[in-house]
Amino acid sequence: MASTHDSEGEWGPGSLRRSLRLITLTACLSMIYSTAVTSPATTQYFQDLGASEFHFSLLAGIPLIMLSLQFLGAMLTNRLSRRRPVFLVLNILGRLMYIPVAFLPLWGPLGESRFLLPVMIGLLAVGSACTNLIVPMWLAWVGDVIPRRRLSTFWGQRHAWMHATWTACYVLITVFLYVADLPVQWIFRILITIGLLAGVLDVVLYLWVREPVPVKAPVQRAPVWSQLLEPLRHKEFRSFVVYSCWWQMAVSWAAAFMQVYVIRVFALPTWQVSMIWCSAGLGAMLASRTVGRLADRHGNRPLLVISVSMKSMIAIVFLLMTRESVVWVLPIAFLLDSILNAGLVVAGNGYMLRHAPLHNRAMFVAAITGLSGIFGGLGALASGAFLETIADVRWHLLGREWNHYQVMFAMGVLLRWSCILLVRRIKEPTSSNSFEVLHELGNIWPFQVFLFPLEFGRRFLRKWDESHRELHE
């Protein structure tokens, strides 16, 4: 949605700086909320309540399918004269749904009923619906605030602070899980209470983030179907929509069950799982600022191509790791994988906000986050159904036994590889060549560690080619 003011118009530089700082601070508070509600204690909590693979697939898949409500949120955004009141009410309401989820098992009649898990999943679906209605609204709002010339740079800095908070939270959660002599259900309730305090404060702080006044855009008078289809008619944006949908499905196929796999198959203590997962923020914390600057300088497409091309690594690790190796292999893999995630998030958001036209930005945002969310939800649900179907089957190959989770991870690797073809079709004429950006990344910490094998192989092949040529001259 267009604004009557640009990012540095009559508001003044002081107002802009304060708003950008608040947007970063709220991201950190949101990360406290996120780690509290998605920690290994949450997985253990639902497992203790009797959740099956199908229940876990619903927990992972329904919120992603609820992303489809972002189209409704985009149409609502295009008609609002003020975004802040609706944003505050729906966001707080959605987050408060975790209160009954945490405390319903204590209520006698329902706590022992077979309807407990369906009711809890339904409450989380309602919370997810509220949250997704305001996502296009929020992105259109902050897109009006952030200066276009430093869009990816700011997004990278914000992402770095978010994952610094993520890492600190997971360290604290790990310590708490280790020292707390409490049942996991009470640990979950304590974490939820802390997370909700941070999550509500995060939303309330937007009272002090400036809100450029929307103008009446032509799209508001256009038919609904015209608004919905405009992102697909946009030649450059259409390729990004197709990639995003297939990519989200490919990722969700395996990612929805990674934590469940470690807890259920390897039977690691909850505190140890939390310790492993805290490494998932370190790489993003170290790399996001650099990724943001590179995206502003070279474009978003090359970073997307590089990240997607290497993203199958984490699925391969889950496929091959054993009970003996998980404690040291997985933290290293998560560290490297989070560097790739930084590239995907910063470059993906940068491409989306940079190429979405102001007059219908909310709908273009929904076309990415909403439509791809539907595919992601379907991927998680399909994966859960697949696991249920082959749960009792074991395969013997290459001298070892492979369980149903490993078969699912193997399929996840193939799905991620298929995305390489689609990400290369993304159109961004002004962007640099991917190999040029890859070469520059090879000279920057912490990418040097990750890209050393590729750089070593490239130099070895070049030297071998030169020596081979000299022998024939």
PDB file of C-alpha atoms in Angstrom, residues 128-370:
ATOM      1  CA  SER A 128      -2.017 -18.642  13.680  1.00  0.00           C
ATOM      2  CA  ALA A 129      -4.983 -17.223  11.746  1.00  0.00           C
ATOM      3  CA  CYS A 130      -4.865 -13.969  13.745  1.00  0.00           C
ATOM      4  CA  THR A 131      -1.123 -13.693  13.242  1.00  0.00           C
ATOM      5  CA  ASN A 132      -1.262 -14.304   9.502  1.00  0.00           C
ATOM      6  CA  LEU A 133      -3.968 -11.728   8.921  1.00  0.00           C
ATOM      7  CA  ILE A 134      -1.537  -9.019  10.042  1.00  0.00           C
ATOM      8  CA  VAL A 135       1.659 -10.206   8.274  1.00  0.00           C
ATOM      9  CA  PRO A 136       1.017  -8.319   4.975  1.00  0.00           C
ATOM     10  CA  MET A 137      -0.098  -5.344   7.055  1.00  0.00           C
ATOM     11  CA  TRP A 138       3.149  -5.387   9.046  1.00  0.00           C
ATOM     12  CA  LEU A 139       5.426  -5.856   6.038  1.00  0.00           C
ATOM     13  CA  ALA A 140       3.654  -3.093   4.102  1.00  0.00           C
ATOM     14  CA  TRP A 141       4.018  -0.848   7.155  1.00  0.00           C
ATOM     15  CA  VAL A 142       7.720  -1.455   7.794  1.00  0.00           C
ATOM     16  CA  GLY A 143       8.341  -1.397   4.039  1.00  0.00           C
ATOM     17  CA  ASP A 144       7.078   2.193   4.073  1.00  0.00           C
ATOM     18  CA  VAL A 145       9.391   3.039   6.986  1.00  0.00           C
ATOM     19  CA  ILE A 146      12.722   1.456   5.911  1.00  0.00           C
ATOM     20  CA  PRO A 147      14.671   3.554   3.353  1.00  0.00           C
ATOM     21  CA  ARG A 148      14.763   1.706   0.031  1.00  0.00           C
ATOM     22  CA  ARG A 149      18.464   2.358  -0.578  1.00  0.00           C
ATOM     23  CA  ARG A 150      19.448   0.368   2.545  1.00  0.00           C
ATOM     24  CA  LEU A 151      16.583  -2.114   2.659  1.00  0.00           C
ATOM     25  CA  SER A 152      18.634  -5.343   2.696  1.00  0.00           C
ATOM     26  CA  THR A 153      21.365  -3.829   4.874  1.00  0.00           C
ATOM     27  CA  PHE A 154      18.831  -2.970   7.577  1.00  0.00           C
ATOM     28  CA  TRP A 155      17.122  -6.349   7.184  1.00  0.00           C
ATOM     29  CA  GLY A 156      20.480  -8.079   7.633  1.00  0.00           C
ATOM     30  CA  GLN A 157      21.293  -6.084  10.775  1.00  0.00           C
ATOM     31  CA  ARG A 158      17.859  -6.834  12.200  1.00  0.00           C
ATOM     32  CA  HIS A 159      18.263 -10.517  11.367  1.00  0.00           C
ATOM     33  CA  ALA A 160      21.645 -10.593  13.140  1.00  0.00           C
ATOM     34  CA  TRP A 161      20.180  -9.116  16.337  1.00  0.00           C
ATOM     35  CA  MET A 162      17.267 -11.560  16.144  1.00  0.00           C
ATOM     36  CA  HIS A 163      19.562 -14.569  16.018  1.00  0.00           C
ATOM     37  CA  ALA A 164      21.848 -13.225  18.714  1.00  0.00           C
ATOM     38  CA  THR A 165      18.710 -13.163  20.858  1.00  0.00           C
ATOM     39  CA  TRP A 166      17.738 -16.632  19.602  1.00  0.00           C
ATOM     40  CA  THR A 167      21.113 -18.043  20.663  1.00  0.00           C
ATOM     41  CA  ALA A 168      21.031 -16.387  24.087  1.00  0.00           C
ATOM     42  CA  CYS A 169      17.480 -17.631  24.678  1.00  0.00           C
ATOM     43  CA  TYR A 170      18.334 -21.195  23.751  1.00  0.00           C
ATOM     44  CA  VAL A 171      21.376 -21.152  26.048  1.00  0.00           C
ATOM     45  CA  LEU A 172      19.178 -19.948  28.925  1.00  0.00           C
ATOM     46  CA  ILE A 173      16.478 -22.505  28.074  1.00  0.00           C
ATOM     47  CA  THR A 174      19.135 -25.247  28.011  1.00  0.00           C
ATOM     48  CA  VAL A 175      20.388 -24.263  31.472  1.00  0.00           C
ATOM     49  CA  PHE A 176      16.820 -24.079  32.764  1.00  0.00           C
ATOM     50  CA  LEU A 177      15.925 -27.510  31.376  1.00  0.00           C
ATOM     51  CA  TYR A 178      19.095 -28.985  32.893  1.00  0.00           C
ATOM     52  CA  VAL A 179      18.747 -27.573  36.425  1.00  0.00           C
ATOM     53  CA  ALA A 180      14.944 -27.457  36.776  1.00  0.00           C
ATOM     54  CA  ASP A 181      13.644 -30.402  38.775  1.00  0.00           C
ATOM     55  CA  LEU A 182      10.150 -30.049  37.356  1.00  0.00           C
ATOM     56  CA  PRO A 183       7.863 -32.077  35.076  1.00  0.00           C
ATOM     57  CA  VAL A 184       8.141 -30.980  31.455  1.00  0.00           C
ATOM     58  CA  GLN A 185       4.538 -29.721  31.471  1.00  0.00           C
ATOM     59  CA  TRP A 186       5.370 -27.122  34.140  1.00  0.00           C
ATOM     60  CA  ILE A 187       8.602 -26.207  32.385  1.00  0.00           C
ATOM     61  CA  PHE A 188       6.544 -25.573  29.252  1.00  0.00           C
ATOM     62  CA  ARG A 189       4.082 -23.384  31.184  1.00  0.00           C
ATOM     63  CA  ILE A 190       6.865 -21.290  32.702  1.00  0.00           C
ATOM     64  CA  LEU A 191       8.475 -20.778  29.289  1.00  0.00           C
ATOM     65  CA  ILE A 192       5.119 -19.855  27.743  1.00  0.00           C
ATOM     66  CA  THR A 193       4.485 -17.250  30.453  1.00  0.00           C
ATOM     67  CA  ILE A 194       7.883 -15.619  29.892  1.00  0.00           C
ATOM     68  CA  GLY A 195       7.454 -15.795  26.123  1.00  0.00           C
ATOM     69  CA  LEU A 196       4.023 -14.168  26.223  1.00  0.00           C
ATOM     70  CA  LEU A 197       5.291 -11.281  28.365  1.00  0.00           C
ATOM     71  CA  ALA A 198       7.977 -10.588  25.754  1.00  0.00           C
ATOM     72  CA  GLY A 199       5.567 -11.198  22.867  1.00  0.00           C
ATOM     73  CA  VAL A 200       2.933  -8.755  24.112  1.00  0.00           C
ATOM     74  CA  LEU A 201       5.573  -6.092  24.881  1.00  0.00           C
ATOM     75  CA  ASP A 202       6.901  -6.576  21.333  1.00  0.00           C
ATOM     76  CA  VAL A 203       3.486  -5.679  19.900  1.00  0.00           C
ATOM     77  CA  VAL A 204       2.824  -2.778  22.287  1.00  0.00           C
ATOM     78  CA  LEU A 205       6.099  -1.068  21.305  1.00  0.00           C
ATOM     79  CA  TYR A 206       4.645  -0.519  17.817  1.00  0.00           C
ATOM     80  CA  LEU A 207       2.624   2.287  19.386  1.00  0.00           C
ATOM     81  CA  TRP A 208       5.822   4.328  19.019  1.00  0.00           C
ATOM     82  CA  VAL A 209       6.796   3.195  15.509  1.00  0.00           C
ATOM     83  CA  ARG A 210       5.760   5.837  13.010  1.00  0.00           C
ATOM     84  CA  GLU A 211       2.998   4.905  10.601  1.00  0.00           C
ATOM     85  CA  PRO A 212       3.017   6.691   7.247  1.00  0.00           C
ATOM     86  CA  VAL A 213      -0.554   7.526   6.296  1.00  0.00           C
ATOM     87  CA  PRO A 214      -1.785   5.279   3.451  1.00  0.00           C
ATOM     88  CA  VAL A 215      -3.221   6.889   0.348  1.00  0.00           C
ATOM     89  CA  LYS A 216      -6.127   5.626  -1.714  1.00  0.00           C
ATOM     90  CA  ALA A 217      -4.502   3.450  -4.354  1.00  0.00           C
ATOM     91  CA  PRO A 218      -6.073   2.387  -7.675  1.00  0.00           C
ATOM     92  CA  VAL A 219      -5.929  -1.245  -6.576  1.00  0.00           C
ATOM     93  CA  GLN A 220      -8.550  -0.530  -3.904  1.00  0.00           C
ATOM     94  CA  ARG A 221     -11.110   0.013  -6.648  1.00  0.00           C
ATOM     95  CA  ALA A 222     -10.011  -3.038  -8.646  1.00  0.00           C
ATOM     96  CA  PRO A 223     -11.990  -6.315  -8.521  1.00  0.00           C
ATOM     97  CA  VAL A 224     -10.864  -8.827  -5.909  1.00  0.00           C
ATOM     98  CA  TRP A 225      -9.635 -11.347  -8.493  1.00  0.00           C
ATOM     99  CA  SER A 226      -7.621  -8.650 -10.214  1.00  0.00           C
ATOM    100  CA  GLN A 227      -5.894  -7.832  -6.924  1.00  0.00           C
ATOM    101  CA  LEU A 228      -5.213 -11.505  -6.207  1.00  0.00           C
ATOM    102  CA  LEU A 229      -3.793 -12.258  -9.658  1.00  0.00           C
ATOM    103  CA  GLU A 230      -1.664  -9.146 -10.067  1.00  0.00           C
ATOM    104  CA  PRO A 231       1.490 -10.759  -8.532  1.00  0.00           C
ATOM    105  CA  LEU A 232       1.228 -13.641 -11.027  1.00  0.00           C
ATOM    106  CA  ARG A 233       0.870 -11.226 -13.955  1.00  0.00           C
ATOM    107  CA  HIS A 234       4.071  -9.450 -12.934  1.00  0.00           C
ATOM    108  CA  LYS A 235       6.747 -11.039 -15.167  1.00  0.00           C
ATOM    109  CA  GLU A 236       9.687 -10.781 -12.764  1.00  0.00           C
ATOM    110  CA  PHE A 237       7.731 -11.513  -9.600  1.00  0.00           C
ATOM    111  CA  ARG A 238       5.984 -14.593 -11.027  1.00  0.00           C
ATOM    112  CA  SER A 239       9.240 -16.575 -11.163  1.00  0.00           C
ATOM    113  CA  PHE A 240       9.860 -15.742  -7.504  1.00  0.00           C
ATOM    114  CA  VAL A 241       6.355 -16.896  -6.523  1.00  0.00           C
ATOM    115  CA  VAL A 242       6.816 -20.271  -8.262  1.00  0.00           C
ATOM    116  CA  TYR A 243      10.201 -20.821  -6.612  1.00  0.00           C
ATOM    117  CA  SER A 244       8.911 -19.801  -3.159  1.00  0.00           C
ATOM    118  CA  CYS A 245       5.977 -22.222  -3.286  1.00  0.00           C
ATOM    119  CA  TRP A 246       8.000 -25.260  -4.306  1.00  0.00           C
ATOM    120  CA  TRP A 247      10.851 -24.351  -1.961  1.00  0.00           C
ATOM    121  CA  GLN A 248       8.578 -24.060   1.077  1.00  0.00           C
ATOM    122  CA  MET A 249       7.030 -27.428   0.305  1.00  0.00           C
ATOM    123  CA  ALA A 250      10.466 -29.050  -0.120  1.00  0.00           C
ATOM    124  CA  VAL A 251      11.780 -27.606   3.150  1.00  0.00           C
ATOM    125  CA  SER A 252       8.681 -28.414   5.206  1.00  0.00           C
ATOM    126  CA  TRP A 253       8.710 -32.037   4.068  1.00  0.00           C
ATOM    127  CA  ALA A 254      11.747 -32.748   6.274  1.00  0.00           C
ATOM    128  CA  ALA A 255      12.021 -29.756   8.617  1.00  0.00           C
ATOM    129  CA  ALA A 256       8.686 -30.401  10.332  1.00  0.00           C
ATOM    130  CA  PHE A 257      10.077 -33.577  11.928  1.00  0.00           C
ATOM    131  CA  MET A 258      13.722 -32.788  12.624  1.00  0.00           C
ATOM    132  CA  GLN A 259      13.267 -32.015  16.310  1.00  0.00           C
ATOM    133  CA  VAL A 260      10.744 -34.836  16.732  1.00  0.00           C
ATOM    134  CA  TYR A 261      13.285 -37.246  15.188  1.00  0.00           C
ATOM    135  CA  VAL A 262      16.050 -36.281  17.611  1.00  0.00           C
ATOM    136  CA  ILE A 263      13.789 -36.519  20.673  1.00  0.00           C
ATOM    137  CA  ARG A 264      11.852 -39.629  19.678  1.00  0.00           C
ATOM    138  CA  VAL A 265      14.418 -41.795  17.844  1.00  0.00           C
ATOM    139  CA  PHE A 266      17.670 -40.776  19.539  1.00  0.00           C
ATOM    140  CA  ALA A 267      15.920 -40.255  22.916  1.00  0.00           C
ATOM    141  CA  LEU A 268      18.145 -37.323  23.873  1.00  0.00           C
ATOM    142  CA  PRO A 269      17.305 -35.417  27.072  1.00  0.00           C
ATOM    143  CA  THR A 270      15.286 -32.265  26.405  1.00  0.00           C
ATOM    144  CA  TRP A 271      18.050 -29.990  27.755  1.00  0.00           C
ATOM    145  CA  GLN A 272      20.565 -31.582  25.374  1.00  0.00           C
ATOM    146  CA  VAL A 273      18.272 -31.046  22.387  1.00  0.00           C
ATOM    147  CA  SER A 274      17.922 -27.405  23.413  1.00  0.00           C
ATOM    148  CA  MET A 275      21.711 -27.078  23.607  1.00  0.00           C
ATOM    149  CA  ILE A 276      22.054 -28.464  20.075  1.00  0.00           C
ATOM    150  CA  TRP A 277      19.340 -26.194  18.685  1.00  0.00           C
ATOM    151  CA  CYS A 278      20.938 -23.028  20.088  1.00  0.00           C
ATOM    152  CA  SER A 279      23.662 -23.365  17.437  1.00  0.00           C
ATOM    153  CA  ALA A 280      20.978 -22.773  14.783  1.00  0.00           C
ATOM    154  CA  GLY A 281      21.205 -19.044  15.449  1.00  0.00           C
ATOM    155  CA  LEU A 282      24.980 -18.573  15.573  1.00  0.00           C
ATOM    156  CA  GLY A 283      25.629 -18.614  11.837  1.00  0.00           C
ATOM    157  CA  ALA A 284      22.805 -16.190  11.086  1.00  0.00           C
ATOM    158  CA  MET A 285      24.026 -13.890  13.860  1.00  0.00           C
ATOM    159  CA  LEU A 286      27.531 -13.784  12.331  1.00  0.00           C
ATOM    160  CA  ALA A 287      26.534 -13.644   8.664  1.00  0.00           C
ATOM    161  CA  SER A 288      23.343 -11.577   8.365  1.00  0.00           C
ATOM    162  CA  ARG A 289      24.940  -8.117   8.299  1.00  0.00           C
ATOM    163  CA  THR A 290      27.323  -9.155   5.518  1.00  0.00           C
ATOM    164  CA  VAL A 291      24.511 -10.829   3.582  1.00  0.00           C
ATOM    165  CA  GLY A 292      22.438  -7.645   3.775  1.00  0.00           C
ATOM    166  CA  ARG A 293      25.256  -5.462   2.437  1.00  0.00           C
ATOM    167  CA  LEU A 294      25.966  -7.937  -0.376  1.00  0.00           C
ATOM    168  CA  ALA A 295      22.285  -8.032  -1.339  1.00  0.00           C
ATOM    169  CA  ASP A 296      22.171  -4.233  -1.617  1.00  0.00           C
ATOM    170  CA  ARG A 297      25.365  -4.262  -3.693  1.00  0.00           C
ATOM    171  CA  HIS A 298      24.915  -7.347  -5.914  1.00  0.00           C
ATOM    172  CA  GLY A 299      21.175  -8.010  -5.862  1.00  0.00           C
ATOM    173  CA  ASN A 300      19.149 -10.723  -4.133  1.00  0.00           C
ATOM    174  CA  ARG A 301      19.083 -13.433  -6.813  1.00  0.00           C
ATOM    175  CA  PRO A 302      22.733 -14.594  -6.513  1.00  0.00           C
ATOM    176  CA  LEU A 303      22.418 -15.031  -2.749  1.00  0.00           C
ATOM    177  CA  LEU A 304      19.224 -17.041  -3.217  1.00  0.00           C
ATOM    178  CA  VAL A 305      20.909 -19.268  -5.822  1.00  0.00           C
ATOM    179  CA  ILE A 306      23.937 -19.900  -3.591  1.00  0.00           C
ATOM    180  CA  SER A 307      21.863 -20.623  -0.473  1.00  0.00           C
ATOM    181  CA  VAL A 308      19.380 -22.965  -2.153  1.00  0.00           C
ATOM    182  CA  SER A 309      22.165 -24.865  -3.941  1.00  0.00           C
ATOM    183  CA  MET A 310      23.744 -25.782  -0.592  1.00  0.00           C
ATOM    184  CA  LYS A 311      20.632 -26.113   1.567  1.00  0.00           C
ATOM    185  CA  SER A 312      20.297 -29.883   1.132  1.00  0.00           C
ATOM    186  CA  MET A 313      23.277 -30.286   3.483  1.00  0.00           C
ATOM    187  CA  ILE A 314      21.183 -30.289   6.663  1.00  0.00           C
ATOM    188  CA  ALA A 315      18.783 -32.934   5.310  1.00  0.00           C
ATOM    189  CA  ILE A 316      21.788 -35.106   4.352  1.00  0.00           C
ATOM    190  CA  VAL A 317      23.147 -34.743   7.898  1.00  0.00           C
ATOM    191  CA  PHE A 318      19.832 -35.901   9.392  1.00  0.00           C
ATOM    192  CA  LEU A 319      19.797 -38.805   6.942  1.00  0.00           C
ATOM    193  CA  LEU A 320      23.279 -40.076   7.857  1.00  0.00           C
ATOM    194  CA  MET A 321      23.926 -39.129  11.497  1.00  0.00           C
ATOM    195  CA  THR A 322      23.785 -41.739  14.253  1.00  0.00           C
ATOM    196  CA  ARG A 323      22.984 -41.712  17.975  1.00  0.00           C
ATOM    197  CA  GLU A 324      26.716 -41.573  18.712  1.00  0.00           C
ATOM    198  CA  SER A 325      27.454 -38.643  16.386  1.00  0.00           C
ATOM    199  CA  VAL A 326      24.372 -36.447  16.806  1.00  0.00           C
ATOM    200  CA  VAL A 327      25.712 -34.422  19.756  1.00  0.00           C
ATOM    201  CA  TRP A 328      28.771 -33.120  17.871  1.00  0.00           C
ATOM    202  CA  VAL A 329      27.687 -33.353  14.213  1.00  0.00           C
ATOM    203  CA  LEU A 330      24.346 -31.565  14.464  1.00  0.00           C
ATOM    204  CA  PRO A 331      25.589 -28.334  16.141  1.00  0.00           C
ATOM    205  CA  ILE A 332      28.208 -27.895  13.397  1.00  0.00           C
ATOM    206  CA  ALA A 333      25.621 -28.614  10.706  1.00  0.00           C
ATOM    207  CA  PHE A 334      23.146 -26.155  12.252  1.00  0.00           C
ATOM    208  CA  LEU A 335      25.842 -23.478  12.432  1.00  0.00           C
ATOM    209  CA  LEU A 336      26.552 -23.790   8.707  1.00  0.00           C
ATOM    210  CA  ASP A 337      22.880 -24.193   7.828  1.00  0.00           C
ATOM    211  CA  SER A 338      21.960 -20.994   9.662  1.00  0.00           C
ATOM    212  CA  ILE A 339      24.395 -19.072   7.441  1.00  0.00           C
ATOM    213  CA  LEU A 340      22.414 -20.321   4.451  1.00  0.00           C
ATOM    214  CA  ASN A 341      19.165 -19.424   6.211  1.00  0.00           C
ATOM    215  CA  ALA A 342      20.450 -15.873   6.638  1.00  0.00           C
ATOM    216  CA  GLY A 343      20.970 -15.663   2.885  1.00  0.00           C
ATOM    217  CA  LEU A 344      17.503 -17.036   2.179  1.00  0.00           C
ATOM    218  CA  VAL A 345      15.660 -14.769   4.619  1.00  0.00           C
ATOM    219  CA  VAL A 346      17.517 -11.516   3.950  1.00  0.00           C
ATOM    220  CA  ALA A 347      17.646 -11.946   0.169  1.00  0.00           C
ATOM    221  CA  GLY A 348      14.099 -13.306  -0.003  1.00  0.00           C
ATOM    222  CA  ASN A 349      12.599 -10.431   1.971  1.00  0.00           C
ATOM    223  CA  GLY A 350      14.748  -7.961   0.075  1.00  0.00           C
ATOM    224  CA  TYR A 351      13.543  -9.255  -3.296  1.00  0.00           C
ATOM    225  CA  MET A 352       9.920  -9.306  -2.139  1.00  0.00           C
ATOM    226  CA  LEU A 353       9.850  -5.749  -0.778  1.00  0.00           C
ATOM    227  CA  ARG A 354      12.032  -4.286  -3.523  1.00  0.00           C
ATOM    228  CA  HIS A 355      10.028  -5.693  -6.438  1.00  0.00           C
ATOM    229  CA  ALA A 356       6.520  -5.375  -4.980  1.00  0.00           C
ATOM    230  CA  PRO A 357       4.814  -2.220  -6.324  1.00  0.00           C
ATOM    231  CA  LEU A 358       3.789   0.253  -3.631  1.00  0.00           C
ATOM    232  CA  HIS A 359       0.142   0.392  -4.694  1.00  0.00           C
ATOM    233  CA  ASN A 360      -0.397  -3.334  -3.957  1.00  0.00           C
ATOM    234  CA  ARG A 361       2.578  -4.280  -1.811  1.00  0.00           C
ATOM    235  CA  ALA A 362       0.471  -6.176   0.743  1.00  0.00           C
ATOM    236  CA  MET A 363      -0.944  -8.516  -1.923  1.00  0.00           C
ATOM    237  CA  PHE A 364       2.506  -9.164  -3.397  1.00  0.00           C
ATOM    238  CA  VAL A 365       3.735 -10.018   0.104  1.00  0.00           C
ATOM    239  CA  ALA A 366       0.793 -12.392   0.591  1.00  0.00           C
ATOM    240  CA  ALA A 367       1.551 -14.062  -2.746  1.00  0.00           C
ATOM    241  CA  ILE A 368       4.920 -15.094  -1.310  1.00  0.00           C
ATOM    242  CA  THR A 369       4.306 -15.720   2.383  1.00  0.00           C
ATOM    243  CA  GLY A 370       0.700 -16.886   1.989  1.00  0.00           C
TER     244      GLY A 370
END
